Coordinates of C-alpha atoms in Angstrom, one line a residue:
X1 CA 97.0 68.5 40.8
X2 CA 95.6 65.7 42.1
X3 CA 94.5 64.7 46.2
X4 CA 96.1 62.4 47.1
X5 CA 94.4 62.0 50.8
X6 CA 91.3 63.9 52.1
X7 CA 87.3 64.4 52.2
X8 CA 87.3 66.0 49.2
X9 CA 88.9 67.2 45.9
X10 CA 90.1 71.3 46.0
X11 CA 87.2 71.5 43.4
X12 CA 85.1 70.4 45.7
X13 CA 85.6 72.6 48.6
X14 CA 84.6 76.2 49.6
X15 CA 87.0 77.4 51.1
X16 CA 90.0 78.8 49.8
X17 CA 93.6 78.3 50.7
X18 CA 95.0 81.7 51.4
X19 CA 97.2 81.5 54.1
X20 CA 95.5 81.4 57.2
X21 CA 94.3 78.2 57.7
X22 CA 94.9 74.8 56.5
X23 CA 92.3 72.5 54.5
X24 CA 92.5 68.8 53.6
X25 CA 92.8 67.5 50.2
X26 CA 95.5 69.5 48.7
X27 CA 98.7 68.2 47.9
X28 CA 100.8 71.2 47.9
X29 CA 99.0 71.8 51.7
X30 CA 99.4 68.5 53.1
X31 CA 102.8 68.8 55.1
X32 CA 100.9 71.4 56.9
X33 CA 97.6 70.0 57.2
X34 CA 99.2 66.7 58.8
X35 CA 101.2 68.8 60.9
X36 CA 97.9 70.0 62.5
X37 CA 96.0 66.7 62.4
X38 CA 98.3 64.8 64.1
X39 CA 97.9 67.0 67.3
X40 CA 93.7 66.1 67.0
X41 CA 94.8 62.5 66.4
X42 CA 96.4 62.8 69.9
X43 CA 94.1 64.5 72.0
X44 CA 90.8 63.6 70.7
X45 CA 91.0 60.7 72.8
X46 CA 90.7 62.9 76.2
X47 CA 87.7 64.2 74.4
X48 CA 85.7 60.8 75.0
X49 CA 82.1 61.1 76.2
X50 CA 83.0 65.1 76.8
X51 CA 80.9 68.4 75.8
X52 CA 83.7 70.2 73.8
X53 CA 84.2 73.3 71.9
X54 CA 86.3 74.0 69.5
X55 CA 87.3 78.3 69.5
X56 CA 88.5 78.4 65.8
X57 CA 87.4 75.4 64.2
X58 CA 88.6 76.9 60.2
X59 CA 87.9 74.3 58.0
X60 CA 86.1 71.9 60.7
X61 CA 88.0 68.6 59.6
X62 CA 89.6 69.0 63.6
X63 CA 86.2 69.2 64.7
X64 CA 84.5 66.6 63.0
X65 CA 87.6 63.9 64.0
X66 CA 87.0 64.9 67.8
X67 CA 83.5 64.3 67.2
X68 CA 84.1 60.6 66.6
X69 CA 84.9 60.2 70.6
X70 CA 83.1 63.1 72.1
X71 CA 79.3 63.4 73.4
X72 CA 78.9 66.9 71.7
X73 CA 81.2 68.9 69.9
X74 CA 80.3 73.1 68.9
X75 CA 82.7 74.4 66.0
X76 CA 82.9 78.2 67.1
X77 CA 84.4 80.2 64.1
X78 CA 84.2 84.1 63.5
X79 CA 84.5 84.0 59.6
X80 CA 81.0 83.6 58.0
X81 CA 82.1 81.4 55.5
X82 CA 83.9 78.9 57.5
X83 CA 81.2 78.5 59.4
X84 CA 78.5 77.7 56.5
X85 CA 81.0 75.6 55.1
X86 CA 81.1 73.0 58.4
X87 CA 77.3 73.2 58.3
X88 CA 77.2 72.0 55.2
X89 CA 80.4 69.7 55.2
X90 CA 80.5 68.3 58.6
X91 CA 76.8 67.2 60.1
X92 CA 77.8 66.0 63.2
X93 CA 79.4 69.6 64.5
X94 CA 77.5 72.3 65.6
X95 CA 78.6 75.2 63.7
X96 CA 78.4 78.5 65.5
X97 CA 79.3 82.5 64.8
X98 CA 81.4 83.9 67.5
X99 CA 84.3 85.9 68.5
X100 CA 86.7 84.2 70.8
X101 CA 87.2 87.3 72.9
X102 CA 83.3 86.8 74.2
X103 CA 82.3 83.0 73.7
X104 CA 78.6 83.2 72.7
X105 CA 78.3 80.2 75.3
X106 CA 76.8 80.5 79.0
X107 CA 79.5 79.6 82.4
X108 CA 80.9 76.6 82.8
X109 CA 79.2 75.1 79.1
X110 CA 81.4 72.5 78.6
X111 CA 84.2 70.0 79.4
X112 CA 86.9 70.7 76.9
X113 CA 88.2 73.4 75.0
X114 CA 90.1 72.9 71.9
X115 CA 91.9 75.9 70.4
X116 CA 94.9 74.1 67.9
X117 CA 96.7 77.0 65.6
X118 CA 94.3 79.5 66.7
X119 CA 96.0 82.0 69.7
X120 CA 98.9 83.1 67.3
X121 CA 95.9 85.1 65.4
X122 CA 94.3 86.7 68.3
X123 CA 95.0 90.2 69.3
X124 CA 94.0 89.8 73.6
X125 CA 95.0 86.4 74.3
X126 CA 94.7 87.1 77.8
X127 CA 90.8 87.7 77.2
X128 CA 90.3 84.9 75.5
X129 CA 92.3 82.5 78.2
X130 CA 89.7 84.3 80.8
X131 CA 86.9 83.5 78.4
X132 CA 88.1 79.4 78.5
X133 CA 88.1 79.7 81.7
X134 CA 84.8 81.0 82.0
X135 CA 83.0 78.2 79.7
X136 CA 84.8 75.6 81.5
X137 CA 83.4 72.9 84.0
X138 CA 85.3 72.8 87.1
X139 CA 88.2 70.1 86.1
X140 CA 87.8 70.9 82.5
X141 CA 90.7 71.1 80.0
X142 CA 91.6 73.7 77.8
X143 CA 94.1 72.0 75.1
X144 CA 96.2 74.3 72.9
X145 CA 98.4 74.3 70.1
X146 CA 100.7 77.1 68.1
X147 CA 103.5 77.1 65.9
X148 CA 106.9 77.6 68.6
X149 CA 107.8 81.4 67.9
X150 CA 111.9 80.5 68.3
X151 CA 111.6 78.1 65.1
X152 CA 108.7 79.5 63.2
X153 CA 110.0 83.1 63.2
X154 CA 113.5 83.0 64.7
X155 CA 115.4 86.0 65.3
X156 CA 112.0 88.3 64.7
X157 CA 110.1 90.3 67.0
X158 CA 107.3 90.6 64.8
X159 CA 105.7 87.4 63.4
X160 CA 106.9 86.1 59.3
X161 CA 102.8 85.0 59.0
X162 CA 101.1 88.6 58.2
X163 CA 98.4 86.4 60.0
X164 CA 100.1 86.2 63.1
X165 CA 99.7 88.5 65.7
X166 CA 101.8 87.4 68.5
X167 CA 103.4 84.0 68.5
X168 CA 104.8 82.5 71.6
X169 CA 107.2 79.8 73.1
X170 CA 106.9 77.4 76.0
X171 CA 107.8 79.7 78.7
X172 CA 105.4 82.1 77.4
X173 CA 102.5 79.8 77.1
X174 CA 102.6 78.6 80.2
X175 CA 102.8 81.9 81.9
X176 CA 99.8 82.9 79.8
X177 CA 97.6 80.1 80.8
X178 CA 98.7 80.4 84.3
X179 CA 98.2 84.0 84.8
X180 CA 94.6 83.0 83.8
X181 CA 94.2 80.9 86.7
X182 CA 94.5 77.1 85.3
X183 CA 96.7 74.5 86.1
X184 CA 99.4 72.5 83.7
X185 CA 98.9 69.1 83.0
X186 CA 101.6 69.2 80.3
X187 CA 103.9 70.7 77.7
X188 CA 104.6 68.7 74.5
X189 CA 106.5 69.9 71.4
X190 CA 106.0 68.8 68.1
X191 CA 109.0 67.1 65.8
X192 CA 110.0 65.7 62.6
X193 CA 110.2 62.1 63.1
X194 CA 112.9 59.8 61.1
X195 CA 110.9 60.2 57.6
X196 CA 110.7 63.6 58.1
X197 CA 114.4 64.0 59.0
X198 CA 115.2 62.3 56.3
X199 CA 112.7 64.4 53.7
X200 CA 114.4 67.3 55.1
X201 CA 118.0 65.9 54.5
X202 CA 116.8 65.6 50.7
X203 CA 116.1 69.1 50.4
X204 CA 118.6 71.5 51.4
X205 CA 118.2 70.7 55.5
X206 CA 114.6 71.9 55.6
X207 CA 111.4 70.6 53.9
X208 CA 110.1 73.8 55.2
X209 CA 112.3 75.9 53.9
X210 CA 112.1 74.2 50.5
X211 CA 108.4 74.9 50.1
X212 CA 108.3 78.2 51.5
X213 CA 110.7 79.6 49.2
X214 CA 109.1 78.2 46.3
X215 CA 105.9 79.9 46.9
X216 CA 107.3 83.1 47.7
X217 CA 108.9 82.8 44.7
X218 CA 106.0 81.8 42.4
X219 CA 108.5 79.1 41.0
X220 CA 107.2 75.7 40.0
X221 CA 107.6 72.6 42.6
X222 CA 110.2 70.2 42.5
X223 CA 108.8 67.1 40.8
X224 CA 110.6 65.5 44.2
X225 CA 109.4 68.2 46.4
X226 CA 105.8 67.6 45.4
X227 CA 106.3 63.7 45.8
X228 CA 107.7 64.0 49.3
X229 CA 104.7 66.7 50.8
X230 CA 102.0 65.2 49.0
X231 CA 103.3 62.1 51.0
X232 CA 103.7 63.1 54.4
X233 CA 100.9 61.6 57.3
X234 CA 100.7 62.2 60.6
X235 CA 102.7 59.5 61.7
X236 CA 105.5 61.2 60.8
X237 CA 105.8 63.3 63.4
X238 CA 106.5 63.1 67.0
X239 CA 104.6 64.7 69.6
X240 CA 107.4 64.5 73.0
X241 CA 106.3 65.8 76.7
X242 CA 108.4 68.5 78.2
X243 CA 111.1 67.5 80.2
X244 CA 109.8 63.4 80.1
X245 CA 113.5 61.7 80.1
X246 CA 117.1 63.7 80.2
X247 CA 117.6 62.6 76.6
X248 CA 114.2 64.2 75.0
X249 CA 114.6 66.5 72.6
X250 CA 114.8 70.3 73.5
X251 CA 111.0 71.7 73.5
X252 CA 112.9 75.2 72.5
X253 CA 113.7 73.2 69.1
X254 CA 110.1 72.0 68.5
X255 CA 108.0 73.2 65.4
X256 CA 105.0 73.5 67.3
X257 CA 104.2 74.1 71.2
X258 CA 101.3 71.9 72.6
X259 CA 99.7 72.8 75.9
X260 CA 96.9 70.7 78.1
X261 CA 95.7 72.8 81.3
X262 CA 93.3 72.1 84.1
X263 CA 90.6 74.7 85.1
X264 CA 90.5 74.3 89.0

Protein backbone atom coordinates (compact mmCIF):
# COMPACT_ATOMS: atom_id res chain seq x y z
CA UNK A 1 0.00 0.00 0.00
CA UNK A 2 1.00 3.13 -0.89
CA UNK A 3 2.11 6.50 1.59
CA UNK A 4 0.19 8.74 1.08
CA UNK A 5 2.04 11.51 3.48
CA UNK A 6 5.46 11.13 5.26
CA UNK A 7 9.51 11.22 5.01
CA UNK A 8 9.65 8.10 3.64
CA UNK A 9 8.03 4.98 2.03
CA UNK A 10 7.60 1.75 4.77
CA UNK A 11 10.35 0.26 2.41
CA UNK A 12 12.33 2.74 3.25
CA UNK A 13 12.35 2.73 6.95
CA UNK A 14 14.03 0.70 9.79
CA UNK A 15 11.92 0.44 12.06
CA UNK A 16 9.07 -1.74 12.29
CA UNK A 17 5.52 -1.13 13.19
CA UNK A 18 4.78 -3.46 16.06
CA UNK A 19 2.71 -1.82 18.35
CA UNK A 20 4.56 0.29 20.48
CA UNK A 21 5.22 3.20 18.74
CA UNK A 22 3.99 5.03 15.84
CA UNK A 23 6.04 5.87 12.48
CA UNK A 24 5.21 8.18 9.59
CA UNK A 25 4.47 7.02 6.12
CA UNK A 26 2.09 4.24 6.57
CA UNK A 27 -1.30 4.45 5.64
CA UNK A 28 -2.92 1.97 7.81
CA UNK A 29 -0.85 4.01 10.80
CA UNK A 30 -1.73 7.46 10.00
CA UNK A 31 -4.89 8.06 12.22
CA UNK A 32 -2.52 7.38 14.90
CA UNK A 33 0.53 8.97 13.79
CA UNK A 34 -1.44 12.32 13.33
CA UNK A 35 -2.98 11.82 16.51
CA UNK A 36 0.56 12.25 18.01
CA UNK A 37 1.82 14.95 15.70
CA UNK A 38 -0.66 17.22 16.21
CA UNK A 39 0.32 17.56 19.91
CA UNK A 40 4.30 18.42 18.55
CA UNK A 41 2.60 20.80 16.05
CA UNK A 42 1.24 22.59 19.24
CA UNK A 43 3.88 22.74 21.55
CA UNK A 44 6.90 23.00 19.54
CA UNK A 45 6.32 26.51 19.45
CA UNK A 46 7.14 27.00 23.39
CA UNK A 47 10.23 25.13 22.37
CA UNK A 48 11.67 28.34 20.51
CA UNK A 49 15.34 29.24 21.05
CA UNK A 50 15.18 26.44 24.10
CA UNK A 51 17.71 23.39 25.01
CA UNK A 52 15.20 20.50 24.95
CA UNK A 53 15.07 16.85 25.36
CA UNK A 54 13.03 14.68 24.26
CA UNK A 55 12.75 11.16 26.97
CA UNK A 56 11.39 8.69 24.32
CA UNK A 57 11.91 10.12 21.14
CA UNK A 58 10.76 6.35 19.11
CA UNK A 59 10.89 7.12 15.68
CA UNK A 60 12.38 10.76 16.08
CA UNK A 61 9.87 12.47 13.54
CA UNK A 62 8.65 14.55 17.10
CA UNK A 63 12.08 15.42 17.55
CA UNK A 64 13.19 16.55 14.43
CA UNK A 65 9.79 18.90 14.06
CA UNK A 66 10.69 20.55 17.55
CA UNK A 67 14.05 21.02 16.13
CA UNK A 68 12.74 23.41 13.52
CA UNK A 69 12.17 26.14 16.51
CA UNK A 70 14.47 25.05 19.18
CA UNK A 71 18.33 25.94 19.90
CA UNK A 72 19.21 22.22 20.64
CA UNK A 73 17.17 19.27 20.73
CA UNK A 74 18.73 15.56 22.39
CA UNK A 75 16.41 12.48 21.19
CA UNK A 76 16.93 10.16 24.45
CA UNK A 77 15.58 6.63 23.47
CA UNK A 78 16.42 3.20 25.39
CA UNK A 79 15.87 0.87 22.36
CA UNK A 80 19.25 0.50 20.35
CA UNK A 81 17.60 0.53 17.22
CA UNK A 82 15.51 3.60 17.47
CA UNK A 83 18.26 5.39 18.37
CA UNK A 84 20.61 4.42 15.24
CA UNK A 85 17.68 4.95 13.23
CA UNK A 86 17.40 8.97 14.23
CA UNK A 87 21.15 9.22 13.72
CA UNK A 88 20.85 8.14 10.56
CA UNK A 89 17.35 9.60 9.59
CA UNK A 90 17.23 12.84 11.42
CA UNK A 91 20.70 15.02 11.43
CA UNK A 92 19.67 17.74 13.23
CA UNK A 93 18.82 15.63 16.65
CA UNK A 94 21.13 14.41 18.89
CA UNK A 95 20.47 10.86 19.29
CA UNK A 96 21.36 9.38 22.74
CA UNK A 97 21.02 5.76 24.71
CA UNK A 98 19.40 6.14 27.98
CA UNK A 99 16.93 4.94 30.45
CA UNK A 100 14.39 7.44 31.53
CA UNK A 101 14.49 6.29 35.13
CA UNK A 102 18.37 7.88 35.26
CA UNK A 103 18.68 10.60 32.38
CA UNK A 104 22.24 10.23 31.22
CA UNK A 105 22.18 14.22 31.43
CA UNK A 106 23.92 16.38 34.25
CA UNK A 107 21.35 18.98 36.76
CA UNK A 108 19.43 21.35 35.47
CA UNK A 109 20.70 20.44 31.37
CA UNK A 110 18.11 21.89 29.78
CA UNK A 111 14.87 24.13 29.25
CA UNK A 112 12.22 21.76 28.12
CA UNK A 113 11.28 18.30 28.50
CA UNK A 114 9.15 16.64 26.03
CA UNK A 115 7.86 13.15 26.97
CA UNK A 116 4.51 12.67 24.28
CA UNK A 117 3.10 8.78 24.52
CA UNK A 118 5.88 7.79 26.54
CA UNK A 119 4.75 7.60 30.71
CA UNK A 120 1.97 4.97 29.91
CA UNK A 121 5.14 2.50 29.15
CA UNK A 122 7.18 3.21 32.15
CA UNK A 123 7.15 1.00 35.20
CA UNK A 124 8.29 4.13 38.22
CA UNK A 125 6.70 7.07 36.76
CA UNK A 126 7.37 8.79 39.92
CA UNK A 127 11.26 8.30 39.24
CA UNK A 128 11.16 9.46 36.10
CA UNK A 129 8.99 12.84 37.10
CA UNK A 130 11.93 13.26 39.86
CA UNK A 131 14.44 12.70 37.02
CA UNK A 132 12.58 15.85 34.81
CA UNK A 133 12.78 17.61 37.54
CA UNK A 134 16.32 17.11 38.09
CA UNK A 135 17.53 18.02 34.27
CA UNK A 136 15.35 21.01 34.40
CA UNK A 137 16.44 24.76 34.48
CA UNK A 138 14.71 26.56 37.14
CA UNK A 139 11.32 27.77 35.16
CA UNK A 140 11.73 24.90 32.74
CA UNK A 141 8.70 23.01 31.33
CA UNK A 142 8.15 19.54 31.33
CA UNK A 143 5.31 18.87 28.51
CA UNK A 144 3.51 15.56 28.50
CA UNK A 145 1.12 13.56 26.65
CA UNK A 146 -0.77 9.95 27.08
CA UNK A 147 -3.57 8.29 25.78
CA UNK A 148 -6.77 9.21 28.76
CA UNK A 149 -6.99 5.72 30.59
CA UNK A 150 -11.18 6.28 30.93
CA UNK A 151 -11.45 6.26 26.94
CA UNK A 152 -8.50 4.23 25.96
CA UNK A 153 -9.20 1.30 28.26
CA UNK A 154 -12.50 1.97 29.85
CA UNK A 155 -13.91 -0.19 32.51
CA UNK A 156 -10.15 -2.01 32.91
CA UNK A 157 -7.84 -1.96 35.59
CA UNK A 158 -5.20 -3.25 33.71
CA UNK A 159 -4.19 -1.49 30.44
CA UNK A 160 -5.83 -3.18 26.61
CA UNK A 161 -2.00 -2.07 25.15
CA UNK A 162 0.26 -5.22 26.36
CA UNK A 163 2.66 -2.10 26.05
CA UNK A 164 1.13 -0.17 28.67
CA UNK A 165 2.05 -0.31 31.98
CA UNK A 166 -0.09 2.03 33.82
CA UNK A 167 -2.25 4.54 32.03
CA UNK A 168 -3.72 7.51 33.73
CA UNK A 169 -6.45 10.28 33.61
CA UNK A 170 -6.39 13.99 34.38
CA UNK A 171 -6.73 13.80 37.95
CA UNK A 172 -4.02 11.32 38.08
CA UNK A 173 -1.61 13.18 36.04
CA UNK A 174 -1.71 16.10 37.71
CA UNK A 175 -1.26 14.53 41.10
CA UNK A 176 1.74 12.77 39.69
CA UNK A 177 3.53 15.82 38.44
CA UNK A 178 2.66 17.67 41.51
CA UNK A 179 3.74 15.17 43.98
CA UNK A 180 7.12 15.64 42.07
CA UNK A 181 7.30 19.19 42.98
CA UNK A 182 6.30 21.23 39.60
CA UNK A 183 3.68 23.53 39.07
CA UNK A 184 0.55 23.35 36.33
CA UNK A 185 0.45 25.55 33.64
CA UNK A 186 -2.27 23.56 31.97
CA UNK A 187 -4.46 20.53 31.17
CA UNK A 188 -5.68 20.05 27.63
CA UNK A 189 -7.48 16.99 26.24
CA UNK A 190 -7.39 15.87 22.82
CA UNK A 191 -10.67 15.50 20.43
CA UNK A 192 -12.06 14.47 17.20
CA UNK A 193 -12.84 17.54 15.43
CA UNK A 194 -15.98 17.87 12.90
CA UNK A 195 -14.12 15.49 10.15
CA UNK A 196 -13.38 13.21 12.60
CA UNK A 197 -16.84 13.08 14.06
CA UNK A 198 -18.06 12.66 11.00
CA UNK A 199 -15.46 9.67 9.90
CA UNK A 200 -16.59 8.06 12.99
CA UNK A 201 -20.36 8.48 12.25
CA UNK A 202 -19.42 6.48 8.83
CA UNK A 203 -18.21 3.61 10.66
CA UNK A 204 -20.13 2.15 13.29
CA UNK A 205 -19.69 5.28 15.90
CA UNK A 206 -15.90 4.83 16.25
CA UNK A 207 -13.11 5.11 13.62
CA UNK A 208 -11.25 3.54 16.46
CA UNK A 209 -13.13 0.91 16.94
CA UNK A 210 -13.42 0.10 13.24
CA UNK A 211 -9.60 -0.32 12.77
CA UNK A 212 -8.91 -2.03 15.92
CA UNK A 213 -11.14 -4.74 15.32
CA UNK A 214 -9.95 -5.31 12.00
CA UNK A 215 -6.48 -5.95 13.04
CA UNK A 216 -7.36 -8.05 15.73
CA UNK A 217 -9.12 -9.83 13.47
CA UNK A 218 -6.51 -10.24 10.66
CA UNK A 219 -9.51 -9.24 8.22
CA UNK A 220 -8.86 -7.08 5.21
CA UNK A 221 -9.66 -3.11 5.45
CA UNK A 222 -12.60 -1.61 4.29
CA UNK A 223 -11.79 -0.08 0.86
CA UNK A 224 -13.70 3.12 2.77
CA UNK A 225 -11.90 2.45 6.03
CA UNK A 226 -8.59 2.66 4.34
CA UNK A 227 -9.63 5.88 2.35
CA UNK A 228 -10.80 7.69 5.49
CA UNK A 229 -7.35 6.87 7.82
CA UNK A 230 -5.03 7.15 5.18
CA UNK A 231 -6.71 10.70 5.09
CA UNK A 232 -6.70 11.97 8.38
CA UNK A 233 -4.13 15.24 9.27
CA UNK A 234 -3.59 16.83 12.23
CA UNK A 235 -5.98 19.44 11.76
CA UNK A 236 -8.49 17.25 12.50
CA UNK A 237 -8.35 17.24 15.83
CA UNK A 238 -8.84 19.52 18.63
CA UNK A 239 -6.55 20.17 21.33
CA UNK A 240 -9.14 22.16 24.26
CA UNK A 241 -7.73 23.50 27.79
CA UNK A 242 -9.24 22.17 30.88
CA UNK A 243 -11.98 23.88 32.27
CA UNK A 244 -11.35 27.11 29.50
CA UNK A 245 -15.28 28.10 29.02
CA UNK A 246 -18.45 26.24 30.78
CA UNK A 247 -19.35 24.80 27.40
CA UNK A 248 -15.76 22.93 26.67
CA UNK A 249 -15.91 19.60 26.23
CA UNK A 250 -15.44 17.15 29.24
CA UNK A 251 -11.52 16.42 29.56
CA UNK A 252 -12.84 12.95 31.17
CA UNK A 253 -14.14 12.28 27.46
CA UNK A 254 -10.84 13.21 25.75
CA UNK A 255 -8.69 10.54 23.75
CA UNK A 256 -5.58 11.82 24.97
CA UNK A 257 -4.55 13.79 28.21
CA UNK A 258 -1.94 16.76 27.58
CA UNK A 259 -0.08 18.25 30.46
CA UNK A 260 2.43 21.52 30.53
CA UNK A 261 4.20 21.91 34.09
CA UNK A 262 6.56 24.47 35.54
CA UNK A 263 9.71 23.34 37.50
CA UNK A 264 9.97 26.13 40.28
Amino acid sequence: MKSTEGPDSPADTTLVLTGERTIPGLDVENYWFRRHEVVYEQLAPRCAGLDVLEAGCGEGYGADLIARAARRVIGLDYDDAAVAHVRARYPRVEAIQGNLAALPLPDAAVDVVVNFQVIEHLWDQAQFIAECARVLRPGGLLMISTPNRITFSPGRDTPINPFHTRELNAAELTALLVDGGFEMDGVYGVFHGPALREMDARHGGSIIDAQIERALADAPWPDELTRDVAAVRTADFEIVEDGRAHDSPDIDDSLDLVAIAVRP
